mmCIF file of N, CA and C in Angstrom:
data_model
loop_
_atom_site.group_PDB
_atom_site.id
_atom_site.type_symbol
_atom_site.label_atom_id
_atom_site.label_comp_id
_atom_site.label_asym_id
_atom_site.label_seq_id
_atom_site.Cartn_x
_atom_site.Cartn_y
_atom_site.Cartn_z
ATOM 1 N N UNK G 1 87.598 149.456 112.843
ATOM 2 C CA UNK G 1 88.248 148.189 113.099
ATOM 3 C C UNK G 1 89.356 148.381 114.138
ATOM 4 N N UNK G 2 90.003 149.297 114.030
ATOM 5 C CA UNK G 2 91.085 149.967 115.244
ATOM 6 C C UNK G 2 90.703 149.552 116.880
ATOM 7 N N UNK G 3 89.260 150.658 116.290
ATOM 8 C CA UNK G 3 89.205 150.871 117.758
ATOM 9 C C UNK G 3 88.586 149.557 118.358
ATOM 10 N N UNK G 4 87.987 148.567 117.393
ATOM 11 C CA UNK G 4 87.461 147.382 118.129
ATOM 12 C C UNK G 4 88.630 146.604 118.773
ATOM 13 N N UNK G 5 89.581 146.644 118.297
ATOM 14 C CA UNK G 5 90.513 145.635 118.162
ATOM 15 C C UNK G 5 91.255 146.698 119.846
ATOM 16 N N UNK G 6 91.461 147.409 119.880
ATOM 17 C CA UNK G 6 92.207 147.937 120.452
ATOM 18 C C UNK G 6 91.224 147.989 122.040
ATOM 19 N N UNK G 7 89.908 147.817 121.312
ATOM 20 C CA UNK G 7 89.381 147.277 123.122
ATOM 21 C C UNK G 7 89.364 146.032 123.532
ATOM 22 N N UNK G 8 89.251 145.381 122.440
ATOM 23 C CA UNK G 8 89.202 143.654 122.619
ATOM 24 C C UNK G 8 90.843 143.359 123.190
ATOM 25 N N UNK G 9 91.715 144.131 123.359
ATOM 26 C CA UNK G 9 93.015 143.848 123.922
ATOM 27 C C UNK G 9 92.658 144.301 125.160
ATOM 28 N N UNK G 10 92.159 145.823 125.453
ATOM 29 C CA UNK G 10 92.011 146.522 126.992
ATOM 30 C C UNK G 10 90.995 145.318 127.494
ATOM 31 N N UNK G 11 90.076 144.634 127.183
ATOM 32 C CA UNK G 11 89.093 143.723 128.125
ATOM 33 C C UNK G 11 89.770 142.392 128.004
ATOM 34 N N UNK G 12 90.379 141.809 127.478
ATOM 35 C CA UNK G 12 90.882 140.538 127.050
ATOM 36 C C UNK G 12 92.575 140.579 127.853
ATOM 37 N N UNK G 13 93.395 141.234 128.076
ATOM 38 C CA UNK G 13 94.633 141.621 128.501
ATOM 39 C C UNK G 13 94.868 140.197 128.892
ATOM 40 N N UNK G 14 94.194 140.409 130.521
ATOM 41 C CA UNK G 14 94.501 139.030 131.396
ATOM 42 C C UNK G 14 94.956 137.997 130.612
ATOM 43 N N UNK G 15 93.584 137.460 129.694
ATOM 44 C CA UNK G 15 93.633 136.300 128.958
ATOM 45 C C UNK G 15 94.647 136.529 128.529
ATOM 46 N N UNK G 16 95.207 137.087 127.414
ATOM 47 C CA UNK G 16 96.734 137.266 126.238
ATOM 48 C C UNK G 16 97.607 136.599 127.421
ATOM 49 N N UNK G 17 97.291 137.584 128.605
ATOM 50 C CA UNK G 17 98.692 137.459 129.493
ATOM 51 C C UNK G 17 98.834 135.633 129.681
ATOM 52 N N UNK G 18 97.655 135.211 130.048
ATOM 53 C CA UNK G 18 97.785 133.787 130.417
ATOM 54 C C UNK G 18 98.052 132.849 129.336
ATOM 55 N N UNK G 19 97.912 133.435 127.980
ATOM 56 C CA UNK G 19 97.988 132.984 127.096
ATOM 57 C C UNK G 19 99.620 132.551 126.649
ATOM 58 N N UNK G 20 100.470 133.663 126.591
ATOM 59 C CA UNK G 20 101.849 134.246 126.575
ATOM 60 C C UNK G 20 102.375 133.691 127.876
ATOM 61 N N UNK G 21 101.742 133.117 128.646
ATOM 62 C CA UNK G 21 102.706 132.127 129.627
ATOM 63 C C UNK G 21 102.525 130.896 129.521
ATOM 64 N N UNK G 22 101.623 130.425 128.530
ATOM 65 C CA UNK G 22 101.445 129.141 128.543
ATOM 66 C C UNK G 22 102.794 128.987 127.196
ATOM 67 N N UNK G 23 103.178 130.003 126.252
ATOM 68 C CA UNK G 23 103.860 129.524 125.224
ATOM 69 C C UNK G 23 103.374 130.274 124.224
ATOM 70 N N UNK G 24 102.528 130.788 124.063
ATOM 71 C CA UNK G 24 102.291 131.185 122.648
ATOM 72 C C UNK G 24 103.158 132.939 122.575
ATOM 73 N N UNK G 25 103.530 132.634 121.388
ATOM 74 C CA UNK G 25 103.940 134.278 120.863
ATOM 75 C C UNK G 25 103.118 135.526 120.192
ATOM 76 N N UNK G 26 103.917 136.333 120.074
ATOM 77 C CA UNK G 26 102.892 137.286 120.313
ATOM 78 C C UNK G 26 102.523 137.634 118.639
ATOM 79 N N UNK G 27 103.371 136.988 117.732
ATOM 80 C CA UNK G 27 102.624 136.775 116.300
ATOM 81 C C UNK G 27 101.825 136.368 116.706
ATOM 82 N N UNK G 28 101.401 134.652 117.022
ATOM 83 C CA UNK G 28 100.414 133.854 117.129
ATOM 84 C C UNK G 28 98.886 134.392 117.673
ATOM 85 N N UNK G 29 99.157 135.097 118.717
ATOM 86 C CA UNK G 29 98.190 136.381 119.526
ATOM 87 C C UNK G 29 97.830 137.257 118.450
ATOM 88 N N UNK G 30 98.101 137.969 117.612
ATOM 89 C CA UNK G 30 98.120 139.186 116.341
ATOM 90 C C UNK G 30 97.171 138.213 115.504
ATOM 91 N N UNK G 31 97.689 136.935 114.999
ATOM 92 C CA UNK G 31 97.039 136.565 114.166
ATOM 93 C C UNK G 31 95.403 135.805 114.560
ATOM 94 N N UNK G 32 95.618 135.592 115.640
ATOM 95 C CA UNK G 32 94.459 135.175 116.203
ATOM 96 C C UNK G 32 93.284 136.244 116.367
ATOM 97 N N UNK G 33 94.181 137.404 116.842
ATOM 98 C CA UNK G 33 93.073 138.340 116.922
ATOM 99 C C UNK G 33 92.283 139.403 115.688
ATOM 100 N N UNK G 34 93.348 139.352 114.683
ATOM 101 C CA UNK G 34 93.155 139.629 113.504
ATOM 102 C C UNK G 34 91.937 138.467 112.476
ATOM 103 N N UNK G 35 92.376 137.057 112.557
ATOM 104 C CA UNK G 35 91.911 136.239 111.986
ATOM 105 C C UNK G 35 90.155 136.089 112.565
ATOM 106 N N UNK G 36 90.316 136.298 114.005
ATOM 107 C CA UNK G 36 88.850 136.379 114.403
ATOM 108 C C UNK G 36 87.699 137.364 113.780
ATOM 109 N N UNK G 37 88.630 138.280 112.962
ATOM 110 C CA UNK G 37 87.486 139.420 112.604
ATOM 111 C C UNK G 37 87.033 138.973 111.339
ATOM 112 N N UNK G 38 88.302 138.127 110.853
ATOM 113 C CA UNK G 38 88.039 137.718 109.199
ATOM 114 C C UNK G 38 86.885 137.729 108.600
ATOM 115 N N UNK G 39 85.704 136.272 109.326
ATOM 116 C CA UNK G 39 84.592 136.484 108.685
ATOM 117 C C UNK G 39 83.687 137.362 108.603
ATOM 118 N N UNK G 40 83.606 138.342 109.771
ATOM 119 C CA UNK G 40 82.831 139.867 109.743
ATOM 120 C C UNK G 40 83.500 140.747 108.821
ATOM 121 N N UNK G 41 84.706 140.751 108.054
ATOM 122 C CA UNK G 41 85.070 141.715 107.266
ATOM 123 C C UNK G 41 84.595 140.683 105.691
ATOM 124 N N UNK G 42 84.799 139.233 105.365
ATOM 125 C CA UNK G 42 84.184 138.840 104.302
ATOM 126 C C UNK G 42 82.807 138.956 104.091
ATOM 127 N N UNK G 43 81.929 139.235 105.107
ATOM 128 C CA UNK G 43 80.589 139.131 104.536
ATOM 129 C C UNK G 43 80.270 140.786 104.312
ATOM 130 N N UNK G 44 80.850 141.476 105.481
ATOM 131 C CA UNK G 44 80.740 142.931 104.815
ATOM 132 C C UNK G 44 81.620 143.618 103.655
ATOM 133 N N UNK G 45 82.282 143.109 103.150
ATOM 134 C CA UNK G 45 82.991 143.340 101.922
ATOM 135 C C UNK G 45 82.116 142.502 100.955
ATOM 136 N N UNK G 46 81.593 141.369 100.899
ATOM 137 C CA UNK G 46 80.717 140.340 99.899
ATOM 138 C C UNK G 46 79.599 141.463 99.864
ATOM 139 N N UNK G 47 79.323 141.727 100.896
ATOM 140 C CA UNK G 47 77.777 142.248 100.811
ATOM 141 C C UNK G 47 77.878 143.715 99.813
ATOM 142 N N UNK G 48 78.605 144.277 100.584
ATOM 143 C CA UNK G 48 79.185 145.766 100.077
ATOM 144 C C UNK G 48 79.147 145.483 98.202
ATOM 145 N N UNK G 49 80.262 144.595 98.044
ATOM 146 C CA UNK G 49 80.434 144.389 96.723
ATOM 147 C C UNK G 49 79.447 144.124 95.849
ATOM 148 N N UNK G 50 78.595 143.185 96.608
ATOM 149 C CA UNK G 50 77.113 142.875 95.460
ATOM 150 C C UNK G 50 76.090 143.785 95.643
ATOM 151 N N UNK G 51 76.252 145.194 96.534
ATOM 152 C CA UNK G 51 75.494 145.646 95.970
ATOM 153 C C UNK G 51 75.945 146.948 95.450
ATOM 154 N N UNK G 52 77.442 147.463 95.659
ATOM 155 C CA UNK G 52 77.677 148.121 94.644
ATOM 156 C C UNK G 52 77.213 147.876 93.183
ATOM 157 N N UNK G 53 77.817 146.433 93.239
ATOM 158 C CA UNK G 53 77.381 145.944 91.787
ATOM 159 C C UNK G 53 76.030 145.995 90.675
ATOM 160 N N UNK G 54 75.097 145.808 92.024
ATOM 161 C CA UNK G 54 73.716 145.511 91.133
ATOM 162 C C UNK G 54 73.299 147.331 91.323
ATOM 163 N N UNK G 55 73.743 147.929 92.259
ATOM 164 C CA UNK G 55 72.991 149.251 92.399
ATOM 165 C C UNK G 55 73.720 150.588 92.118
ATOM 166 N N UNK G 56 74.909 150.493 91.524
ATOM 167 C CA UNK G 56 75.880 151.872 91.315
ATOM 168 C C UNK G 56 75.155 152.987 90.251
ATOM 169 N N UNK G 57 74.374 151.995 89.451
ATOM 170 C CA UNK G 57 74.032 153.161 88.209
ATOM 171 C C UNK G 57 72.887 153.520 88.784
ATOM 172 N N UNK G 58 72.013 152.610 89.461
ATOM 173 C CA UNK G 58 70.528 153.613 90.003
ATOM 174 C C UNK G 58 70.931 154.430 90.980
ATOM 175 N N UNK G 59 71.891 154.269 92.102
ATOM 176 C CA UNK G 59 72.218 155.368 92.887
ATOM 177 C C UNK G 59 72.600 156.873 92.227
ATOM 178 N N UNK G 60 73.841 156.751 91.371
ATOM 179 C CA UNK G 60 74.354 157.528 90.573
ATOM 180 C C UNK G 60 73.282 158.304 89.505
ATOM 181 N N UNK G 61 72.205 157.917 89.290
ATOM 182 C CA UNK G 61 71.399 158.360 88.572
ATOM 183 C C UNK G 61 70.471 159.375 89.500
ATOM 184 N N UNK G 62 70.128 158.642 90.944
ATOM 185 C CA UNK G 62 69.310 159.595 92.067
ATOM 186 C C UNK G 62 70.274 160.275 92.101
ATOM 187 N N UNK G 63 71.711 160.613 92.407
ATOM 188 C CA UNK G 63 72.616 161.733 92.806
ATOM 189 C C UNK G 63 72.912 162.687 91.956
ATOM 190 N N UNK G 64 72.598 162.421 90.879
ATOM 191 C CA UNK G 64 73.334 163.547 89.567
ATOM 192 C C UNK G 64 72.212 163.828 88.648
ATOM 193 N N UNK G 65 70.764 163.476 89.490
ATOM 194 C CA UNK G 65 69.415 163.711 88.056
ATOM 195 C C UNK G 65 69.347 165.530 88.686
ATOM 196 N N UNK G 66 70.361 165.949 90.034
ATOM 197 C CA UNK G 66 69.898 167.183 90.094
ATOM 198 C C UNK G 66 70.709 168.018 89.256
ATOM 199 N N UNK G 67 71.756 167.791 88.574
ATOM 200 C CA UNK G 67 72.659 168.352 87.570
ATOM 201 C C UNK G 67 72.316 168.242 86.273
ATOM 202 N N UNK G 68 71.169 167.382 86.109
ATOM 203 C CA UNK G 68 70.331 167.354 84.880
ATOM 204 C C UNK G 68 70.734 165.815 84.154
ATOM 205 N N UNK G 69 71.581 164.975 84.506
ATOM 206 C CA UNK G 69 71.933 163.796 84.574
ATOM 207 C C UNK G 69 70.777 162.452 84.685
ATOM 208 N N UNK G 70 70.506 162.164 84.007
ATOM 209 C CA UNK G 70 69.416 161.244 84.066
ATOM 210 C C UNK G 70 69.233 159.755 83.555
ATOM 211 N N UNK G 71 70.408 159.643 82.849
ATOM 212 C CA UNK G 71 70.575 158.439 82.727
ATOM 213 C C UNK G 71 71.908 157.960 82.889
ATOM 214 N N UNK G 72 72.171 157.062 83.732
ATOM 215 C CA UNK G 72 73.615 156.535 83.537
ATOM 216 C C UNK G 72 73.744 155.450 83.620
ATOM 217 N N UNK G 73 74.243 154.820 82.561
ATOM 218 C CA UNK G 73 74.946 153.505 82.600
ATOM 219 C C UNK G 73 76.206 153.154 82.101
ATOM 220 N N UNK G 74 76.526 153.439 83.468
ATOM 221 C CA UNK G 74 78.324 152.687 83.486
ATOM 222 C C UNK G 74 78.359 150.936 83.416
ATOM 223 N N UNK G 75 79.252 150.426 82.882
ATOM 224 C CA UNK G 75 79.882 148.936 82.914
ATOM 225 C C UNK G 75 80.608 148.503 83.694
ATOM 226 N N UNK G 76 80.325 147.789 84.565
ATOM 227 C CA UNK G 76 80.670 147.576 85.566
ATOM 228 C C UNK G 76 81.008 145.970 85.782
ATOM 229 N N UNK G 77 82.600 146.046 85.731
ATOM 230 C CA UNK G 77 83.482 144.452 85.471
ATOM 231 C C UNK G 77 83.451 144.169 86.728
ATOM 232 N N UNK G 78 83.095 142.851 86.484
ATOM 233 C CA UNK G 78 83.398 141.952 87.917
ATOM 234 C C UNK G 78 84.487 141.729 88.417
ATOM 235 N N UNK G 79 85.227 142.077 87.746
ATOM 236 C CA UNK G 79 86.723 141.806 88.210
ATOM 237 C C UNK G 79 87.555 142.428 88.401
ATOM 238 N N UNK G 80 86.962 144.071 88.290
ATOM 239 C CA UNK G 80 87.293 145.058 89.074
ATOM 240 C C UNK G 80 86.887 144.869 91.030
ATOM 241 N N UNK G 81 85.586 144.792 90.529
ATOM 242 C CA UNK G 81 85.070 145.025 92.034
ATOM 243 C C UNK G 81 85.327 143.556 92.815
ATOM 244 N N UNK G 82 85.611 142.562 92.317
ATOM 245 C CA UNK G 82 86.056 141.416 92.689
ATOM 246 C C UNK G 82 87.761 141.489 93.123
ATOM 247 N N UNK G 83 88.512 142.740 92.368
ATOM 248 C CA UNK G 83 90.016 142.775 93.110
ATOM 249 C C UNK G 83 89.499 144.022 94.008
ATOM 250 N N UNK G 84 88.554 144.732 94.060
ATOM 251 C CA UNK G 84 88.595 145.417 94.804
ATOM 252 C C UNK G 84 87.916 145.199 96.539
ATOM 253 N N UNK G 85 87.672 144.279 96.092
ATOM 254 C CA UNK G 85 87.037 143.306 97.549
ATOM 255 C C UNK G 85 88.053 142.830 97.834
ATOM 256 N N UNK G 86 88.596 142.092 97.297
ATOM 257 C CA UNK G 86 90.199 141.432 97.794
ATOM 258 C C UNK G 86 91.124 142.433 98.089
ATOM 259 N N UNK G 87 91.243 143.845 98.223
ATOM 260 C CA UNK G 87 91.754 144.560 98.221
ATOM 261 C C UNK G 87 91.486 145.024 99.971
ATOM 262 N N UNK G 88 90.094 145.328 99.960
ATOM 263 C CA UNK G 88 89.570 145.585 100.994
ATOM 264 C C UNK G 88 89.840 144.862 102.355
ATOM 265 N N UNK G 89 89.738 143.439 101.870
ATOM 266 C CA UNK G 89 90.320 142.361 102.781
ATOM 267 C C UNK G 89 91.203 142.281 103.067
ATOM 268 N N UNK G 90 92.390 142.790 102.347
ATOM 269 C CA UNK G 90 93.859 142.712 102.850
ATOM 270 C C UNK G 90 94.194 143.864 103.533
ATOM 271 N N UNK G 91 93.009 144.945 103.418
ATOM 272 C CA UNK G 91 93.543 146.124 104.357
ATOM 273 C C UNK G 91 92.944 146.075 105.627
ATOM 274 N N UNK G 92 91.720 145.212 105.757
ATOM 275 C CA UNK G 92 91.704 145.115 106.823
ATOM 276 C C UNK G 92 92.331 144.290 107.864
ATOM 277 N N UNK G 93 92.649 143.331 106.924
ATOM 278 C CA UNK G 93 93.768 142.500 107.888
ATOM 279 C C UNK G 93 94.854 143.211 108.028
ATOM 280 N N UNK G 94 95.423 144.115 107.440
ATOM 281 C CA UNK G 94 96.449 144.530 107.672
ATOM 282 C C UNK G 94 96.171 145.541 108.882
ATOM 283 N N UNK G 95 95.092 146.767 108.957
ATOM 284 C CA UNK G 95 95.012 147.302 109.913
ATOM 285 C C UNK G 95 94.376 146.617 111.294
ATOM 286 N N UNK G 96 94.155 145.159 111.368
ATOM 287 C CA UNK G 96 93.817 144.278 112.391
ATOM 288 C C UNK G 96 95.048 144.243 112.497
ATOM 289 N N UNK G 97 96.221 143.817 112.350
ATOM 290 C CA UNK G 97 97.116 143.205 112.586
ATOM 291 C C UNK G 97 98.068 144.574 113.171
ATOM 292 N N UNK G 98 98.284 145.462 112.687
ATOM 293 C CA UNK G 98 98.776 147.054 113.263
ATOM 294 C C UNK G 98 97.956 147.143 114.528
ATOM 295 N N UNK G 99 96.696 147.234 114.762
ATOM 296 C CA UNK G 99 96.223 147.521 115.958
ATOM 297 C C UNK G 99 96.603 146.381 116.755
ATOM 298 N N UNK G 100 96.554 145.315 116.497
ATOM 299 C CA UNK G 100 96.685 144.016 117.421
ATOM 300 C C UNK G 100 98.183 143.977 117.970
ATOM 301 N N UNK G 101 99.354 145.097 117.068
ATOM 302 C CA UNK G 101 100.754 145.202 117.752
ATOM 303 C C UNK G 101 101.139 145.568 118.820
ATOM 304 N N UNK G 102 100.153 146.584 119.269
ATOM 305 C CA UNK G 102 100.079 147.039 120.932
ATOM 306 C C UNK G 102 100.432 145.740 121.842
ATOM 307 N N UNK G 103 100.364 144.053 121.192
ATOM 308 C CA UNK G 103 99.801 142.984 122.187
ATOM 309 C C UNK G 103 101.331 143.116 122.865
ATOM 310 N N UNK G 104 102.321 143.557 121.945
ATOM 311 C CA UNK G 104 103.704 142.722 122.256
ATOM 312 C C UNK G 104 104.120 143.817 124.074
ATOM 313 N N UNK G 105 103.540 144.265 124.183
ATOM 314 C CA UNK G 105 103.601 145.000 125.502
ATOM 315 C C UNK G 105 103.119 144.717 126.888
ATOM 316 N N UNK G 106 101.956 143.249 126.614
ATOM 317 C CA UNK G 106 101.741 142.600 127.664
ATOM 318 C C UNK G 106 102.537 141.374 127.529
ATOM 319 N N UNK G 107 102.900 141.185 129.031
ATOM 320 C CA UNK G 107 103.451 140.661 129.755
ATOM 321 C C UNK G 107 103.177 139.835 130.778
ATOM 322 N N UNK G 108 103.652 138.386 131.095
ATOM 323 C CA UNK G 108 102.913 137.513 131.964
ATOM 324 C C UNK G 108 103.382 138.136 133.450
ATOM 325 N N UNK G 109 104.874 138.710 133.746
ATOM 326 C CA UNK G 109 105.295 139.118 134.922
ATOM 327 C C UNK G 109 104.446 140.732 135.325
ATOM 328 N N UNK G 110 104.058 141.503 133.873
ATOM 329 C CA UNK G 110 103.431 142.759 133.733
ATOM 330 C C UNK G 110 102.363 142.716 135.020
ATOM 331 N N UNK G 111 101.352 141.587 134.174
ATOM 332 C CA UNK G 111 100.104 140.851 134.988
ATOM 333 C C UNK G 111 99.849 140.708 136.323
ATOM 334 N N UNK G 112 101.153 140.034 136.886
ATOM 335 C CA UNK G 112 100.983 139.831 138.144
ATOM 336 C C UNK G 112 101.538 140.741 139.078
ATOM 337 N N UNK G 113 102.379 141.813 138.562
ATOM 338 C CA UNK G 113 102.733 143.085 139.412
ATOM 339 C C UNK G 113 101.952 143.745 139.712
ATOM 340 N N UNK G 114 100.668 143.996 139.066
ATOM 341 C CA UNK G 114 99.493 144.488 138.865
ATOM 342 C C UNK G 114 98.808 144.760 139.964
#
């Protein structure tokens, strides 16, 4: 997620720059660029989650039948893996929003010295 974010600033620059002279701040920029990833991190966290859910004990059963392990069934609360999706989501916004801090370094005068 870093490194996407951190190219979508190197190819996008200009724009921010024109952006940041029309008025907008450079929260507003962070959150925009963070918020754009949002729905690609909810469906891969949704997805992730439902199939941890339906598939943890048959995986766990192929990984550990070589230790002589052959049956496992763990219980598995929804509302574990349901805060743990919400968990997931807030870290990725959070590390969208860390990478997206680099923005406060462009500059509309930066731009045109260029």
């Amino acid at each position: 997620m870093y490194m996407v974010i951190k190219t979508t600033l190197l190819k996008r620059k200009r724009d921010f720059g024109i952006l940041k002279a029309t008025g907008y701040t450079t929260l507003q920029l962070m959150n925009q660029i963070a918020l754009g990833y949002v729905p690609i991190m909810l469906a891969g966290v949704f997805i992730g989650g439902a199939l941890g859910s339906l598939y943890t004990n048959s995986v766990l059963t192929l990984l550990l039948s070589g230790a002589g392990i052959h049956n496992v069934q763990f219980t598995i609360k929804l509302s574990l893996i349901a805060s743990l999706c919400i968990g997931m989501v807030v870290l990725a916004y959070a590390v969208s929003m860390t990478a997206a801090y680099r923005m406060k370094n462009i500059t509309p005068h930066g731009l045109i010295t260029e």
